[in-house]
Amino acid sequence: MSLLSLPVATLGMPRIGPRRELKLALEGYWAGKISEQQLLEAAAGLRVANWARQNSLGVTIIPSNDFSLYDQILDTSVMVGAIPEAYGWESGPVSLKTYFTMARGSQDKEHDASCAHVHQGLGASAQEMTKWLDTNYHYMVPEFHKGQTFTLSSRKPIEEYDEAKALGYQTRPVLVGPVTFLKLGKAADPAFDPISLLDSLVPVYVEVLQELAKRGAEWVQLDEPYLVLDLDEATRTALQRAYGRLAEEVPGIKVMLATYFGAIGDNLAIALKLPVAGLHVDLVRSPQQLNQIEYGARADLVVSLGVIDGRNVWRSNLSALVERFKPVIAKFGKERVQLAPSCSLLHVPIDLELETELDSDVKRWLAFSVQKIQELATLAKALAGDGNVIVALSESDLAARARQASPKIHDTAVAQRTATIDEAMRRRNSAFATRAEVQRKRFGLPLFPTTTIGSFPQTSEIRNARAEHAKGKLTKAKYEQFLKEETASAVLWQEDIGLDVLVHGEFERNDMVQYFAEQLSGFAFTKHGWVQSYGSRYVRPPILFGDVSRPKPMTIEWWRYAQSLTRKPMKAMLTGPVTILTWSFVRDDIPRSETCRQIALAIRDEVADLEKAGATMIQIDEAALREGLPLRRSDWRSYLDWAVESFRLCSSGVADATQIHTHMCYSEFNAIIDAIAAMDADVISIETSRSKMELLDAFTAFKYPNDIGPGVYDIHSPRVPEASEIGDLIALARQRLSDSQLWINPDCGLKTRKWTEVRPALVNMVAAARELRKTS
Ligand code: GLN
Ligand code: ZN
C-alpha cells in the first residue's frame, strides 16, 4: 500500500461471475454434464479472478472464504457439522452430494424461494430457506436441537486461505460469526433457544482460527449482523462469552467484527466492550453512529468505516465523502481506520461496464461492485492526502450534480400530483360492511367462493416463446396470438371445472414486478446486473431512478380479452406499490415512502382504468409488504404507516361495488394484524395450508372483519391434495372465521407448478367447496 492511501477492504465479493459462470457450472454439474472436478475448477477460477480483480483495483484487505458454491450459511452449517440426520452424514468431510442435498433436496426438484422443509415421500428434502435479514438473498436455515454437538467438518476457510496465499494474496478470511449463526437457525422445539449451544459451538471456531493463525492469517472477519437487531439478554451475554473465549484461546489472530444493515444502536456498549481488534460499522444506513463510536471506542480499536453503499447501485459523491471523513481520519489516526463498503458487495451487480445499452445519463449515476471498489480506492487516496485523485473526485462531483439536476429524474407533473394527495383519496367511499352488502348483491357468489391467486403454469412453451420473441425470432403478432390461445384455454378450463372467480393466468408476464416496471416511467433495466437470490437463482432488479408515472394503461387489454371469454367475474391482477419498491433498486435521493407514493398513484390510475373498462374485481398483490419490515421493531410503525397508506392510495378510488382483493405469500400476521386490517381490502388471500390454519388465530383474535381466503392447497409441493384433505383444512378455518368471510383458494400463484399437478388439485379444491356448501 502506498503511503498516500488508507487500507481498503471489500468484506466480500459477488461470487456468481460477471457472466454468471457459477450458475452455468452448477447447473451443468447438477444435470450431469460436467464432473465434480470441472465444477470445482470453475469455482476456483472465479475465486482467482475475484482476488486478482480486487488486487488490481487497489483493495488492500482482500477477503477469502467469501466464495460459496451455494450459500455461506450452508457452508457454516457444514463447517461445524450442523447436519440433520436426514442427510445421512455421520462424520468426516462432507461430500458435495450431501452439501447439495441440503441445498436442493435429493429429487433435484425446482425449489421455490418461500418453500419449506416438507416433501412427503420424495426423498430427503432441502433445508428451509429464508431471507438474509432485510435483503433478497436467501440462506439455508441451520437446524439445531438440544444437546447438539459440533465438530469441524469442512476445511473450506482454511483451504481457501491457503489457495489465495499460494497466489501471493494475504487475505482476511470471512466467517459468519457464531452468535449470528445460531440466531439464524431454527429448532424443531420452539421453546429451545439455539443460543444455548454457544459453548459447544465456539470450540470449532477456535479450531478454525487457530489453523488460520498457524498458516499466517493476521486478521479474520467475523460477520455479526445480528448486532444491529433488537437483542435479548441471552444473546448479549452470548456475544461476550463467544468473543471473550476466542480472544483468550486464539490471541494470535485479530478479529474484525463486522456489523451491517443498520445501527448497532443500543448494542453498542456491548460491542465496544468485546475484546476484538476491529469493528466494522455501516455508515450508509446509520451515519450518526460514528459519533458514539468516536467517543466510546478503545484507543486501539481499528474501525472499518462502511462508507460506500453495498446495498444499492448509486455512485457516491466522493468529494462530499472526503469532506465528511477528513475530520474522522484526523481524529482516529490513519493507522486506526479502514475504508469499506457498508456491507459485502454480494448484494450489488458486478460490473457496470458490461452495460452497453443503458441510457448514458443513468449509467453515469451508477456504480456496481467494480466501480464501488474504484470509489473506495480513490477515497482512500484522497483522505490520505494524495493529490493525484483530483480528476476522479471532480468527475464524481459532476456526475452527482448532473444527477441532481437531471430532467430525467424530476417530473413536475408527478410532484404536483403527490402534493394533492389527501385523506379522501386513501379512503373507500363506504365502510366494509356497506361495501360487502353491495358486492354480495352484485356478484351473487355462493358460500365459500372459489378462486386462484393469479398465475397459471409458466410452461417451457411459454418461456420459449417469450425468449424467441425477445430475440426477434417470433413476431409480436404471433407471440400475442400464442399468449391469447394460452389465456383462452386457461379461462375456459376454469369455467369448466366450476371455479367461481376466474383469472387470466398471467402468461404475458415475465415477472410480477418487472412486467410493471417496464411499462412505468422512471425505471431502467440492465442486461448483466444479476444479483444472487439463492443458490444458482439470480435476479436483475429494475433500477428505479426517477419520478414514477404511468404513460399508458398496462393491463387493460389482456384483462378485457380474458373477460370477453366468460360471464364469470374475471379478477384483474396488479402488483402493489410496496412490492414494486421492495424488489427494485430504489432512489437514494428521496425517501422510500415518497417513491412508494408515486408508484401507488400510477397503480391507482391503472385501477381506475380497469374499473372503467368493466372490471368488477381487482387484485393488488403485496407479496413483499411483510418482508419490507425494518430490522428494528422501533422502526416498524412508521414503515407500516406509509406502506398501508400507499396500498390504500392505490386501491381506494373505486366504487363500493368494485371488489378489491390483495394477496400476501405468508400468514404470520400476529405482530402486524392491525396494519393488515387497515389496508381494508375486501378480500385478502394468504398462505396457510402448511400451518394447519393455526396462523389464522391472529385474525380471530383481532376479529378481522373483511373476507379472507386462507390457502388450502400447498403450491410449493408437486403433491396433489385430495378433496377430503382440503375439506379438513377448510373445517379448521371455519373454527376460526365465520363462513360468510371465507374464500377457498390455493396458497399462492401456480406459475411454478405443472398443469398435470394444477388440474387435479383445483378440481379437488372445487369439489371440497361444493361438498361443504351441501351441508352448510
Ligand atoms: N398474482 C401473482 C401470482 O399468482 C402473485 C404472486 C405472489 O404474490 N408471489 O403469481
Ligand atoms: Zn403468493
Short mmCIF file of N, CA, C and O in Angstrom, two decimals, residues 164-224:
data_model
loop_
_atom_site.label_atom_id
_atom_site.label_comp_id
_atom_site.label_asym_id
_atom_site.label_seq_id
_atom_site.Cartn_x
_atom_site.Cartn_y
_atom_site.Cartn_z
N ALA A 164 -5.38 -18.74 -1.73
CA ALA A 164 -5.05 -17.34 -2.03
C ALA A 164 -3.58 -17.07 -1.71
O ALA A 164 -2.87 -16.39 -2.46
N LYS A 165 -3.13 -17.64 -0.60
CA LYS A 165 -1.76 -17.38 -0.19
C LYS A 165 -0.77 -17.91 -1.23
O LYS A 165 0.23 -17.25 -1.54
N ALA A 166 -1.09 -19.07 -1.78
CA ALA A 166 -0.22 -19.66 -2.80
C ALA A 166 -0.12 -18.74 -4.02
O ALA A 166 0.86 -18.77 -4.76
N LEU A 167 -1.16 -17.93 -4.22
CA LEU A 167 -1.13 -17.00 -5.35
C LEU A 167 -0.51 -15.65 -4.96
O LEU A 167 -0.47 -14.72 -5.76
N GLY A 168 -0.12 -15.56 -3.72
CA GLY A 168 0.55 -14.33 -3.28
C GLY A 168 -0.37 -13.33 -2.59
O GLY A 168 0.03 -12.19 -2.36
N TYR A 169 -1.61 -13.73 -2.29
CA TYR A 169 -2.51 -12.79 -1.60
C TYR A 169 -2.61 -13.15 -0.13
O TYR A 169 -3.01 -14.26 0.22
N GLN A 170 -2.30 -12.18 0.72
CA GLN A 170 -2.55 -12.36 2.15
C GLN A 170 -4.01 -11.92 2.36
O GLN A 170 -4.33 -10.74 2.19
N THR A 171 -4.91 -12.85 2.67
CA THR A 171 -6.32 -12.49 2.75
C THR A 171 -6.81 -12.42 4.19
O THR A 171 -6.16 -12.90 5.11
N ARG A 172 -7.98 -11.81 4.33
CA ARG A 172 -8.67 -11.80 5.61
C ARG A 172 -9.87 -12.74 5.46
O ARG A 172 -10.89 -12.35 4.87
N PRO A 173 -9.77 -13.96 5.96
CA PRO A 173 -10.88 -14.91 5.78
C PRO A 173 -12.17 -14.39 6.45
O PRO A 173 -12.10 -13.74 7.49
N VAL A 174 -13.30 -14.68 5.82
CA VAL A 174 -14.60 -14.25 6.34
C VAL A 174 -15.35 -15.46 6.88
O VAL A 174 -15.47 -16.48 6.20
N LEU A 175 -15.88 -15.32 8.06
CA LEU A 175 -16.75 -16.37 8.63
C LEU A 175 -18.02 -15.72 9.16
O LEU A 175 -17.98 -14.58 9.63
N VAL A 176 -19.13 -16.44 9.08
CA VAL A 176 -20.33 -15.97 9.75
C VAL A 176 -20.07 -16.15 11.24
O VAL A 176 -19.66 -17.23 11.67
N GLY A 177 -20.25 -15.13 12.03
CA GLY A 177 -19.94 -15.21 13.45
C GLY A 177 -20.82 -16.23 14.17
O GLY A 177 -21.95 -16.50 13.75
N PRO A 178 -20.33 -16.79 15.28
CA PRO A 178 -21.07 -17.85 15.98
C PRO A 178 -22.43 -17.41 16.51
O PRO A 178 -23.38 -18.20 16.51
N VAL A 179 -22.55 -16.18 16.94
CA VAL A 179 -23.83 -15.75 17.53
C VAL A 179 -24.87 -15.58 16.42
O VAL A 179 -25.99 -16.11 16.50
N THR A 180 -24.49 -14.88 15.36
CA THR A 180 -25.42 -14.72 14.24
C THR A 180 -25.80 -16.08 13.67
O THR A 180 -26.97 -16.34 13.38
N PHE A 181 -24.82 -16.98 13.55
CA PHE A 181 -25.11 -18.31 13.01
C PHE A 181 -26.18 -19.02 13.83
O PHE A 181 -27.15 -19.55 13.28
N LEU A 182 -26.03 -19.00 15.14
CA LEU A 182 -27.02 -19.68 15.99
C LEU A 182 -28.38 -18.97 15.91
O LEU A 182 -29.43 -19.62 15.83
N LYS A 183 -28.35 -17.65 15.89
CA LYS A 183 -29.62 -16.92 15.87
C LYS A 183 -30.37 -17.11 14.54
O LYS A 183 -31.59 -16.97 14.49
N LEU A 184 -29.63 -17.40 13.47
CA LEU A 184 -30.28 -17.59 12.17
C LEU A 184 -31.00 -18.92 12.09
O LEU A 184 -31.79 -19.15 11.18
N GLY A 185 -30.66 -19.82 13.02
CA GLY A 185 -31.15 -21.19 12.90
C GLY A 185 -32.52 -21.39 13.51
O GLY A 185 -33.12 -20.48 14.06
N LYS A 186 -32.99 -22.62 13.38
CA LYS A 186 -34.27 -22.95 14.00
C LYS A 186 -34.16 -24.30 14.68
O LYS A 186 -33.26 -25.10 14.38
N ALA A 187 -35.09 -24.54 15.59
CA ALA A 187 -35.13 -25.82 16.28
C ALA A 187 -36.54 -26.36 16.17
O ALA A 187 -37.50 -25.59 16.11
N ALA A 188 -36.67 -27.70 16.10
CA ALA A 188 -38.00 -28.30 15.99
C ALA A 188 -38.84 -27.90 17.21
O ALA A 188 -40.03 -27.63 17.09
N ASP A 189 -38.18 -27.86 18.36
CA ASP A 189 -38.89 -27.46 19.57
C ASP A 189 -38.82 -25.94 19.72
O ASP A 189 -37.76 -25.38 19.98
N PRO A 190 -39.95 -25.28 19.55
CA PRO A 190 -39.90 -23.81 19.54
C PRO A 190 -39.44 -23.22 20.87
O PRO A 190 -39.00 -22.07 20.92
N ALA A 191 -39.50 -24.00 21.94
CA ALA A 191 -39.09 -23.48 23.24
C ALA A 191 -37.56 -23.51 23.38
O ALA A 191 -37.00 -22.93 24.30
N PHE A 192 -36.91 -24.21 22.46
CA PHE A 192 -35.45 -24.34 22.57
C PHE A 192 -34.75 -23.17 21.90
O PHE A 192 -34.99 -22.88 20.73
N ASP A 193 -33.88 -22.48 22.63
CA ASP A 193 -33.15 -21.35 22.06
C ASP A 193 -31.75 -21.82 21.65
O ASP A 193 -30.92 -22.15 22.49
N PRO A 194 -31.48 -21.83 20.34
CA PRO A 194 -30.17 -22.32 19.85
C PRO A 194 -28.98 -21.60 20.49
O PRO A 194 -27.90 -22.16 20.55
N ILE A 195 -29.19 -20.40 21.00
CA ILE A 195 -28.07 -19.67 21.56
C ILE A 195 -27.46 -20.44 22.73
O ILE A 195 -26.28 -20.28 23.06
N SER A 196 -28.28 -21.33 23.33
CA SER A 196 -27.76 -22.13 24.45
C SER A 196 -26.68 -23.12 23.99
O SER A 196 -26.01 -23.74 24.81
N LEU A 197 -26.51 -23.27 22.68
CA LEU A 197 -25.48 -24.20 22.17
C LEU A 197 -24.12 -23.53 22.01
O LEU A 197 -23.17 -24.13 21.54
N LEU A 198 -24.06 -22.26 22.37
CA LEU A 198 -22.86 -21.49 22.08
C LEU A 198 -21.57 -22.14 22.59
O LEU A 198 -20.58 -22.22 21.87
N ASP A 199 -21.63 -22.64 23.83
CA ASP A 199 -20.39 -23.18 24.40
C ASP A 199 -19.89 -24.41 23.64
O ASP A 199 -18.70 -24.68 23.62
N SER A 200 -20.80 -25.15 23.04
CA SER A 200 -20.32 -26.29 22.26
C SER A 200 -19.86 -25.85 20.87
O SER A 200 -19.05 -26.51 20.24
N LEU A 201 -20.40 -24.75 20.40
CA LEU A 201 -20.05 -24.30 19.04
C LEU A 201 -18.70 -23.60 18.98
O LEU A 201 -17.90 -23.82 18.05
N VAL A 202 -18.44 -22.75 19.96
CA VAL A 202 -17.25 -21.89 19.88
C VAL A 202 -15.93 -22.67 19.69
O VAL A 202 -15.07 -22.23 18.94
N PRO A 203 -15.78 -23.85 20.33
CA PRO A 203 -14.52 -24.58 20.11
C PRO A 203 -14.21 -24.86 18.62
O PRO A 203 -13.05 -24.88 18.24
N VAL A 204 -15.25 -25.03 17.81
CA VAL A 204 -14.99 -25.25 16.38
C VAL A 204 -14.41 -23.97 15.76
O VAL A 204 -13.48 -24.01 14.96
N TYR A 205 -14.96 -22.84 16.16
CA TYR A 205 -14.41 -21.57 15.67
C TYR A 205 -12.96 -21.39 16.15
O TYR A 205 -12.10 -20.91 15.41
N VAL A 206 -12.73 -21.79 17.40
CA VAL A 206 -11.36 -21.70 17.94
C VAL A 206 -10.41 -22.50 17.06
O VAL A 206 -9.35 -22.03 16.65
N GLU A 207 -10.85 -23.70 16.71
CA GLU A 207 -10.01 -24.58 15.89
C GLU A 207 -9.70 -23.94 14.53
O GLU A 207 -8.57 -23.94 14.06
N VAL A 208 -10.75 -23.39 13.91
CA VAL A 208 -10.56 -22.77 12.59
C VAL A 208 -9.61 -21.58 12.71
O VAL A 208 -8.67 -21.43 11.92
N LEU A 209 -9.84 -20.76 13.71
CA LEU A 209 -9.00 -19.56 13.86
C LEU A 209 -7.55 -19.93 14.16
O LEU A 209 -6.61 -19.31 13.64
N GLN A 210 -7.37 -20.98 14.98
CA GLN A 210 -6.00 -21.41 15.29
C GLN A 210 -5.28 -21.88 14.02
O GLN A 210 -4.14 -21.52 13.77
N GLU A 211 -5.99 -22.66 13.24
CA GLU A 211 -5.41 -23.15 11.97
C GLU A 211 -5.04 -21.97 11.07
O GLU A 211 -3.97 -21.96 10.46
N LEU A 212 -5.94 -21.02 10.98
CA LEU A 212 -5.68 -19.87 10.11
C LEU A 212 -4.47 -19.08 10.61
O LEU A 212 -3.60 -18.68 9.83
N ALA A 213 -4.41 -18.91 11.93
CA ALA A 213 -3.29 -18.17 12.50
C ALA A 213 -1.97 -18.90 12.21
O ALA A 213 -0.97 -18.29 11.83
N LYS A 214 -2.03 -20.21 12.37
CA LYS A 214 -0.82 -21.02 12.15
C LYS A 214 -0.31 -20.85 10.72
O LYS A 214 0.88 -20.85 10.45
N ARG A 215 -1.24 -20.68 9.79
CA ARG A 215 -0.85 -20.58 8.39
C ARG A 215 -0.47 -19.16 7.98
O ARG A 215 -0.19 -18.91 6.83
N GLY A 216 -0.61 -18.25 8.91
CA GLY A 216 -0.14 -16.90 8.61
C GLY A 216 -1.21 -15.82 8.53
O GLY A 216 -0.91 -14.67 8.24
N ALA A 217 -2.48 -16.20 8.76
CA ALA A 217 -3.51 -15.17 8.70
C ALA A 217 -3.33 -14.20 9.87
O ALA A 217 -3.09 -14.62 11.00
N GLU A 218 -3.41 -12.90 9.57
CA GLU A 218 -3.25 -11.91 10.63
C GLU A 218 -4.61 -11.48 11.18
O GLU A 218 -4.77 -11.18 12.35
N TRP A 219 -5.57 -11.42 10.26
CA TRP A 219 -6.92 -11.00 10.62
C TRP A 219 -7.94 -12.04 10.15
O TRP A 219 -7.70 -12.74 9.17
N VAL A 220 -9.07 -12.10 10.83
CA VAL A 220 -10.26 -12.76 10.27
C VAL A 220 -11.41 -11.77 10.40
O VAL A 220 -11.40 -10.90 11.27
N GLN A 221 -12.38 -11.93 9.52
CA GLN A 221 -13.59 -11.09 9.60
C GLN A 221 -14.72 -11.99 10.09
O GLN A 221 -15.04 -13.00 9.46
N LEU A 222 -15.30 -11.65 11.21
CA LEU A 222 -16.45 -12.41 11.70
C LEU A 222 -17.70 -11.55 11.54
O LEU A 222 -17.80 -10.46 12.11
N ASP A 223 -18.61 -12.02 10.73
CA ASP A 223 -19.82 -11.25 10.43
C ASP A 223 -20.87 -11.47 11.51
O ASP A 223 -21.34 -12.59 11.70
N GLU A 224 -21.21 -10.41 12.19
CA GLU A 224 -22.27 -10.50 13.22
C GLU A 224 -23.33 -9.43 12.98
O GLU A 224 -23.54 -8.53 13.79
#
